[in-house]
């Protein structure tokens, strides 16, 4: 029997979940642990699993053309150690007393495992030899999840649980209610507004535009449609605004979260440096204003 090689040090630095792959042979069901499992398409939902040559699981799936992906929860380290520590050719793992609790499958014949975060039933649609593993692609024929379970994480050969959520770091800007409302209107419910703007500085002042019907003054900025080149969009916008500004190559990114009480709006600004070609009719403002201070 070929066993899976113990990985070298660097390879152990990936972080993954761990799944239990269930399969069936004429002798009955089998289970193995697999960290190399991932969704590779939304429509149809396709899942790729990478299984080493010589495993009982591979033989089973090649024959039956189906398998179960049971994504382990943090309570299932014993199950994973048994599924990953022995081969079905050595012992009937599923037959061991008090280790695996099975669930009846809905669309395939292979049993599924209880207590997981997800149970996914797959039909084999593709097989590809890749190095010392075989990629098996399964088309999902049934999928369910359990919100009360939390996934098991695998890193450097050890098991972990998920930590607390990380809110990506953003510059917090306290604004007036009307300013926040203005940006919320622009966002139209989007989680983040993606803006492109230009920063023109002169004598420690910043070139600003005044937004109609508001108190707001900001650097000139616009919201490009998804997929549009931001620099080209900015050029057009400046033209429309009759702002004679030369856009330079240099650009930065500012990630802000505007706050007023409990209300927030996240904004990403791609900001190009600009040179003002004409000073007439322009408004210059010091960097005192909170929004401008964070964009400059
Ligand atoms: C945490 C963990 C993750 C594993 N991930 C994989 C994997 O992604 N692919 C693989 O071929 N083997 C993986 N293994 C090893 C198999 O689970 C192991 O070789 C098992 O004995 C195969 O069982 P079988 O011969 O009954 O199919 C993993 C083992 C552990 C403990």
Coordinates of C-alpha atoms and ligand atoms in Angstrom, one line a residue:
X1 CA 0.0 0.0 0.0
X2 CA 1.3 3.4 -0.9
X3 CA 1.0 5.9 1.9
X4 CA 0.9 9.6 1.6
X5 CA 4.3 11.3 2.1
X6 CA 4.8 13.4 5.2
X7 CA 5.1 17.0 3.9
X8 CA 8.3 19.0 4.2
X9 CA 8.3 22.0 6.4
X10 CA 7.2 24.8 4.0
X11 CA 4.2 22.9 2.7
X12 CA 2.8 22.7 6.2
X13 CA 2.2 26.5 6.3
X14 CA -1.0 26.3 4.3
X15 CA -4.1 26.6 6.3
X16 CA -7.1 24.5 5.3
X17 CA -10.2 22.9 6.6
X18 CA -10.4 19.1 6.8
X19 CA -13.0 16.9 5.2
X20 CA -13.9 13.3 5.6
X21 CA -14.3 11.7 2.2
X22 CA -16.8 8.8 2.3
X23 CA -16.9 6.1 -0.4
X24 CA -18.2 2.6 -0.9
X25 CA -16.7 -0.7 -2.0
X26 CA -18.2 -4.1 -2.3
X27 CA -17.0 -4.7 1.3
X28 CA -18.9 -1.7 2.6
X29 CA -18.3 2.1 3.2
X30 CA -15.0 3.7 3.8
X31 CA -13.8 7.1 5.1
X32 CA -10.6 9.1 4.7
X33 CA -9.4 12.5 6.0
X34 CA -8.6 15.1 3.3
X35 CA -7.3 18.6 3.6
X36 CA -7.0 19.1 -0.2
X37 CA -10.7 19.8 -0.9
X38 CA -12.1 22.8 -2.5
X39 CA -15.1 24.2 -4.5
X40 CA -14.0 25.1 -8.0
X41 CA -17.2 26.3 -9.7
X42 CA -20.5 28.0 -8.6
X43 CA -22.8 26.9 -11.4
X44 CA -22.8 23.9 -11.5
X45 CA -21.3 23.5 -8.0
X46 CA -18.1 21.4 -8.6
X47 CA -15.8 20.2 -5.8
X48 CA -12.2 19.0 -6.4
X49 CA -10.6 16.6 -4.0
X50 CA -7.0 15.4 -4.3
X51 CA -6.4 11.8 -3.3
X52 CA -3.1 10.0 -3.2
X53 CA -2.6 7.0 -5.4
X54 CA -2.8 3.7 -3.4
X55 CA -5.6 4.9 -1.1
X56 CA -8.7 2.7 -0.7
X57 CA -10.8 5.7 -1.3
X58 CA -9.5 6.3 -4.8
X59 CA -10.2 2.7 -5.7
X60 CA -13.7 3.0 -4.4
X61 CA -14.5 6.2 -6.2
X62 CA -13.1 5.0 -9.5
X63 CA -15.5 2.1 -9.3
X64 CA -18.7 3.7 -8.0
X65 CA -18.2 7.2 -9.5
X66 CA -19.6 8.9 -6.4
X67 CA -18.3 10.2 -3.0
X68 CA -19.3 12.2 0.0
X69 CA -17.5 15.3 1.3
X70 CA -18.1 15.8 5.0
X71 CA -16.5 19.0 6.2
X72 CA -15.3 18.4 9.7
X73 CA -16.4 20.5 12.7
X74 CA -14.0 21.4 15.5
X75 CA -15.4 18.5 17.6
X76 CA -14.2 15.9 15.1
X77 CA -10.5 15.6 15.7
X78 CA -10.9 11.9 16.8
X79 CA -12.8 11.1 13.6
X80 CA -10.1 12.8 11.5
X81 CA -7.3 11.0 13.2
X82 CA -8.9 7.6 12.6
X83 CA -10.0 8.4 9.0
X84 CA -6.5 9.8 8.2
X85 CA -4.4 7.4 10.3
X86 CA -5.6 4.1 8.8
X87 CA -6.4 2.8 5.4
X88 CA -9.6 1.0 4.6
X89 CA -7.4 -1.8 3.3
X90 CA -6.1 -2.2 6.8
X91 CA -9.2 -2.0 8.9
X92 CA -13.0 -1.3 8.5
X93 CA -12.8 2.2 9.9
X94 CA -16.6 2.9 9.6
X95 CA -17.2 -0.4 11.5
X96 CA -15.2 0.8 14.6
X97 CA -17.5 1.2 17.6
X98 CA -18.5 4.7 18.7
X99 CA -16.3 6.7 16.2
X100 CA -18.4 7.6 13.2
X101 CA -22.1 8.4 13.3
X102 CA -23.6 8.1 9.8
X103 CA -26.4 9.9 8.1
X104 CA -28.5 8.5 5.3
X105 CA -27.5 10.0 2.0
X106 CA -30.2 11.8 -0.2
X107 CA -28.9 11.3 -3.7
X108 CA -26.0 8.8 -3.6
X109 CA -25.5 5.4 -2.0
X110 CA -22.5 6.3 0.1
X111 CA -23.3 7.2 3.7
X112 CA -22.6 10.6 5.1
X113 CA -21.2 11.6 8.5
X114 CA -23.1 13.4 11.3
X115 CA -21.8 16.4 13.2
X116 CA -20.1 18.1 10.2
X117 CA -20.4 21.7 9.1
X118 CA -21.3 20.5 5.6
X119 CA -22.4 17.3 3.9
X120 CA -21.9 17.3 0.2
X121 CA -23.0 14.4 -2.1
X122 CA -21.0 14.2 -5.3
X123 CA -21.0 12.4 -8.6
X124 CA -17.6 11.9 -10.2
X125 CA -17.4 14.0 -13.4
X126 CA -13.6 14.1 -14.0
X127 CA -10.4 12.4 -13.0
X128 CA -6.9 13.8 -13.6
X129 CA -3.5 12.5 -12.6
X130 CA -1.5 15.4 -11.1
X131 CA 1.9 14.5 -9.6
X132 CA 1.5 12.0 -6.8
X133 CA -2.2 12.7 -6.3
X134 CA -5.3 12.3 -8.4
X135 CA -7.8 15.1 -8.8
X136 CA -11.3 13.9 -8.6
X137 CA -13.9 16.5 -9.6
X138 CA -17.4 15.9 -8.2
X139 CA -20.6 17.5 -9.4
X140 CA -22.7 18.3 -6.3
X141 CA -26.0 16.6 -6.3
X142 CA -27.0 17.4 -2.7
X143 CA -25.5 19.9 -0.2
X144 CA -26.5 20.9 3.3
X145 CA -24.8 22.8 6.1
X146 CA -25.2 23.2 9.9
X147 CA -24.9 26.7 11.1
X148 CA -24.5 25.6 14.7
X149 CA -21.2 23.9 13.9
X150 CA -17.8 25.6 13.5
X151 CA -15.1 24.3 11.1
X152 CA -11.9 22.5 12.1
X153 CA -8.8 24.3 10.8
X154 CA -5.6 22.5 9.9
X155 CA -2.2 24.3 9.9
X156 CA 1.3 23.0 10.4
X157 CA 0.0 19.5 11.1
X158 CA -2.1 20.7 14.0
X159 CA -5.8 21.3 14.5
X160 CA -7.3 24.7 15.4
X161 CA -10.7 26.4 15.8
X162 CA -11.7 29.6 14.1
X163 CA -10.8 32.8 16.0
X164 CA -12.9 35.9 16.2
X165 CA -13.8 37.8 13.0
X166 CA -11.3 40.3 11.8
X167 CA -12.7 43.6 10.4
X168 CA -10.3 44.7 7.8
X169 CA -8.4 47.8 9.0
X170 CA -9.9 51.1 7.8
X171 CA -9.3 54.7 8.7
X172 CA -12.3 55.7 10.8
X173 CA -13.8 59.1 9.9
X174 CA -16.5 60.7 12.1
X175 CA -18.8 62.6 9.8
X176 CA -22.1 64.6 10.1
X177 CA -25.3 62.9 9.6
X178 CA -25.9 64.6 6.2
X179 CA -22.4 63.7 4.9
X180 CA -23.0 60.1 5.8
X181 CA -26.4 60.2 4.2
X182 CA -24.8 61.6 1.0
X183 CA -22.4 58.7 0.8
X184 CA -25.0 56.1 1.7
X185 CA -27.1 57.4 -1.2
X186 CA -24.1 57.1 -3.5
X187 CA -23.6 53.5 -2.2
X188 CA -27.2 52.4 -2.9
X189 CA -26.8 49.5 -0.4
X190 CA -23.3 48.5 -1.5
X191 CA -21.0 47.2 1.3
X192 CA -18.1 49.3 0.0
X193 CA -18.2 52.2 -2.5
X194 CA -15.2 52.2 -4.9
X195 CA -14.3 55.7 -5.8
X196 CA -11.5 57.2 -7.9
X197 CA -10.3 60.7 -7.2
X198 CA -7.6 63.1 -7.8
X199 CA -5.5 64.9 -5.2
X200 CA -4.1 68.3 -6.3
X201 CA -2.1 70.1 -3.6
X202 CA -0.7 73.6 -3.6
X203 CA 0.6 75.7 -0.7
X204 CA -0.6 73.1 1.8
X205 CA -4.1 73.4 0.4
X206 CA -6.1 70.8 -1.5
X207 CA -8.2 71.4 -4.6
X208 CA -11.8 70.5 -3.8
X209 CA -15.2 70.5 -5.5
X210 CA -18.5 71.4 -3.8
X211 CA -21.2 68.8 -4.1
X212 CA -24.5 70.3 -5.2
X213 CA -27.3 70.6 -2.6
X214 CA -24.9 69.6 0.3
X215 CA -22.4 71.1 2.7
X216 CA -19.9 68.7 1.4
X217 CA -16.5 69.6 -0.2
X218 CA -14.2 66.8 -1.2
X219 CA -11.4 66.2 -3.6
X220 CA -12.9 65.6 -7.1
X221 CA -14.0 62.0 -7.3
X222 CA -16.3 59.7 -9.1
X223 CA -17.6 56.1 -8.9
X224 CA -16.5 54.1 -12.0
X225 CA -18.8 51.3 -13.2
X226 CA -17.4 47.8 -12.4
X227 CA -14.7 46.6 -14.7
X228 CA -14.0 50.1 -16.1
X229 CA -10.4 51.3 -16.1
X230 CA -10.3 53.7 -13.1
X231 CA -7.7 56.1 -14.6
X232 CA -9.6 56.5 -17.9
X233 CA -12.8 57.0 -16.0
X234 CA -11.3 59.7 -13.9
X235 CA -10.0 61.5 -17.0
X236 CA -13.5 61.6 -18.5
X237 CA -15.0 62.7 -15.2
X238 CA -12.5 65.6 -14.9
X239 CA -13.3 66.6 -18.5
X240 CA -17.0 66.6 -17.8
X241 CA -16.4 68.7 -14.7
X242 CA -14.3 71.1 -16.8
X243 CA -11.4 70.6 -14.4
X244 CA -8.2 71.1 -16.3
X245 CA -6.1 68.6 -14.3
X246 CA -3.2 66.5 -15.4
X247 CA -3.3 63.1 -13.8
X248 CA 0.1 61.7 -12.9
X249 CA 1.1 58.0 -12.7
X250 CA 1.4 58.0 -8.9
X251 CA -1.7 56.5 -7.1
X252 CA -2.5 55.5 -3.6
X253 CA -5.4 53.7 -1.9
X254 CA -7.3 55.1 1.1
X255 CA -9.8 52.8 2.8
X256 CA -12.2 54.7 5.0
X257 CA -15.1 53.9 7.2
X258 CA -17.4 56.9 7.6
X259 CA -19.3 56.9 10.9
X260 CA -22.2 58.7 12.5
X261 CA -23.5 57.1 15.6
X262 CA -24.2 53.5 14.7
X263 CA -24.4 54.2 11.0
X264 CA -21.4 53.5 8.9
X265 CA -20.4 53.4 5.2
X266 CA -17.2 51.9 3.9
X267 CA -15.4 53.6 1.1
X268 CA -12.3 52.8 -0.9
X269 CA -10.6 55.7 -2.7
X270 CA -8.1 55.2 -5.4
X271 CA -6.4 58.5 -5.5
X272 CA -4.2 59.8 -8.3
X273 CA -1.8 62.7 -7.8
X274 CA -2.8 65.6 -10.1
X275 CA -1.3 68.8 -11.4
X276 CA -3.6 71.7 -11.8
X277 CA -3.3 73.4 -15.2
X278 CA -5.5 76.3 -14.5
X279 CA -6.3 77.9 -11.2
X280 CA -9.4 79.9 -12.2
X281 CA -12.7 79.0 -10.6
X282 CA -11.1 76.5 -8.3
X283 CA -11.7 76.1 -4.6
X284 CA -8.7 75.4 -2.4
X285 CA -9.2 74.1 1.1
X286 CA -6.8 73.4 4.0
X287 CA -6.6 69.8 5.3
X288 CA -8.6 70.6 8.4
X289 CA -11.7 68.9 7.1
X290 CA -11.8 65.3 8.4
X291 CA -12.5 63.6 5.1
X292 CA -10.0 65.7 3.2
X293 CA -7.4 65.1 5.8
X294 CA -7.8 61.4 5.4
X295 CA -7.6 61.5 1.6
X296 CA -4.7 63.9 1.4
Ligands
LIG1 C1 -5.5 16.0 8.5 C2 -5.2 15.1 7.4 C3 -5.4 15.5 6.1 C4 -5.2 14.6 5.0 N1 -5.4 15.1 3.8 C5 -5.2 14.2 2.7 C6 -5.5 14.7 1.4 O1 -5.9 15.8 1.1 N2 -5.3 13.8 0.4 C7 -4.9 12.5 0.6 O2 -4.7 11.8 -0.4 N3 -4.7 12.1 1.8 C8 -4.8 12.9 2.9 N4 -4.6 12.4 4.2 C9 -4.2 11.0 4.4 C10 -5.3 10.0 4.2 O3 -6.4 10.4 5.0 C11 -4.8 8.7 4.6 O4 -3.8 8.2 3.8 C12 -5.9 7.6 4.8 O5 -5.3 6.5 5.5 C13 -6.4 7.1 3.4 O6 -7.4 6.2 3.7 P1 -8.0 5.1 2.7 O7 -6.8 4.2 2.2 O8 -8.9 4.3 3.5 O9 -8.6 5.8 1.6 C14 -4.8 13.3 5.3 C15 -4.7 12.8 6.6 C16 -4.9 13.7 7.6 C17 -4.7 13.2 9.0

